[in-house]
Amino acid sequence: MNLLGKLIQFKKVKWEAIPDQGLYSTQLIDFIEAHLITYFPEMVTLTPNMINNYVKKDIIPKPINKKYYREHIAVLMVVVILKELIPLESIKEGITLQLDIIEIEQAYNEFMDLLESSLKEVNALVNDSVGTELTGIRKETLSLSIAVKAFAFQTVTREILKAKGIYKELS
């Protein structure tokens, strides 16, 4: 039995598949709902007020004549996924750091690749005894192990963002 249900059915939305003809906010919400909220109904939410707040806080670019284009939609998809884990200001910093390194198309596609592959990895842990054997995680403590790892990853992410990235240190 697959415990992750719809999560495992998730298929990344490639950059080229994001509409670039301009969507009004209700169309934008419909697009996000079809491609994210359907798979993550407990985690991903989006309302017109949320979109307005993201624009006001300069987290997503301002719409052009009340329409949102590919870049807006890509950034919004990242925001609605990460907002449950990372404060909005940190997401904004992270997006800025990432876009200082690579172009938005590549950054977005890599984000989606990581999301899709991470969901598959977690599915292997949950549903495959081989996956738990390889990682040393016991089925009896799987939920706790994943929660602790999530905390560790979140903590490291926040520290990297506070330091404005690790790239200068690696150079």
PDB file of C-alpha atoms in Angstrom, residues 43 81-91 93-94 145-163:
ATOM      1  CA  MET A  43       0.424  21.942   2.776  1.00  0.00           C
ATOM      2  CA  ILE A  81       5.789  25.074  -1.499  1.00  0.00           C
ATOM      3  CA  LEU A  82       8.419  26.541   0.810  1.00  0.00           C
ATOM      4  CA  LYS A  83       6.226  28.866   2.907  1.00  0.00           C
ATOM      5  CA  GLU A  84       5.257  26.043   5.259  1.00  0.00           C
ATOM      6  CA  LEU A  85       8.905  25.496   6.153  1.00  0.00           C
ATOM      7  CA  ILE A  86      10.714  28.776   5.800  1.00  0.00           C
ATOM      8  CA  PRO A  87       9.636  32.329   6.689  1.00  0.00           C
ATOM      9  CA  LEU A  88       8.646  34.432   3.672  1.00  0.00           C
ATOM     10  CA  GLU A  89      11.545  36.837   4.150  1.00  0.00           C
ATOM     11  CA  SER A  90      13.962  33.894   4.068  1.00  0.00           C
ATOM     12  CA  ILE A  91      12.321  32.556   0.915  1.00  0.00           C
ATOM     13  CA  GLU A  93      16.473  35.967   0.348  1.00  0.00           C
ATOM     14  CA  GLY A  94      16.918  32.435  -0.948  1.00  0.00           C
ATOM     15  CA  SER A 145      13.362  10.187  11.882  1.00  0.00           C
ATOM     16  CA  ILE A 146      11.899  12.150   8.991  1.00  0.00           C
ATOM     17  CA  ALA A 147      10.726  14.941  11.321  1.00  0.00           C
ATOM     18  CA  VAL A 148      14.177  15.241  12.921  1.00  0.00           C
ATOM     19  CA  LYS A 149      15.893  15.252   9.518  1.00  0.00           C
ATOM     20  CA  ALA A 150      13.437  17.926   8.322  1.00  0.00           C
ATOM     21  CA  PHE A 151      14.330  20.044  11.364  1.00  0.00           C
ATOM     22  CA  ALA A 152      18.043  19.589  10.674  1.00  0.00           C
ATOM     23  CA  PHE A 153      17.670  20.537   7.011  1.00  0.00           C
ATOM     24  CA  GLN A 154      15.502  23.538   7.905  1.00  0.00           C
ATOM     25  CA  THR A 155      18.057  24.719  10.472  1.00  0.00           C
ATOM     26  CA  VAL A 156      20.952  24.423   8.028  1.00  0.00           C
ATOM     27  CA  THR A 157      18.910  26.219   5.351  1.00  0.00           C
ATOM     28  CA  ARG A 158      18.228  29.138   7.686  1.00  0.00           C
ATOM     29  CA  GLU A 159      21.916  29.389   8.607  1.00  0.00           C
ATOM     30  CA  ILE A 160      22.947  29.419   4.941  1.00  0.00           C
ATOM     31  CA  LEU A 161      20.412  32.156   4.221  1.00  0.00           C
ATOM     32  CA  LYS A 162      21.571  34.196   7.235  1.00  0.00           C
ATOM     33  CA  ALA A 163      25.134  33.950   5.931  1.00  0.00           C
TER      34      ALA A 163
END
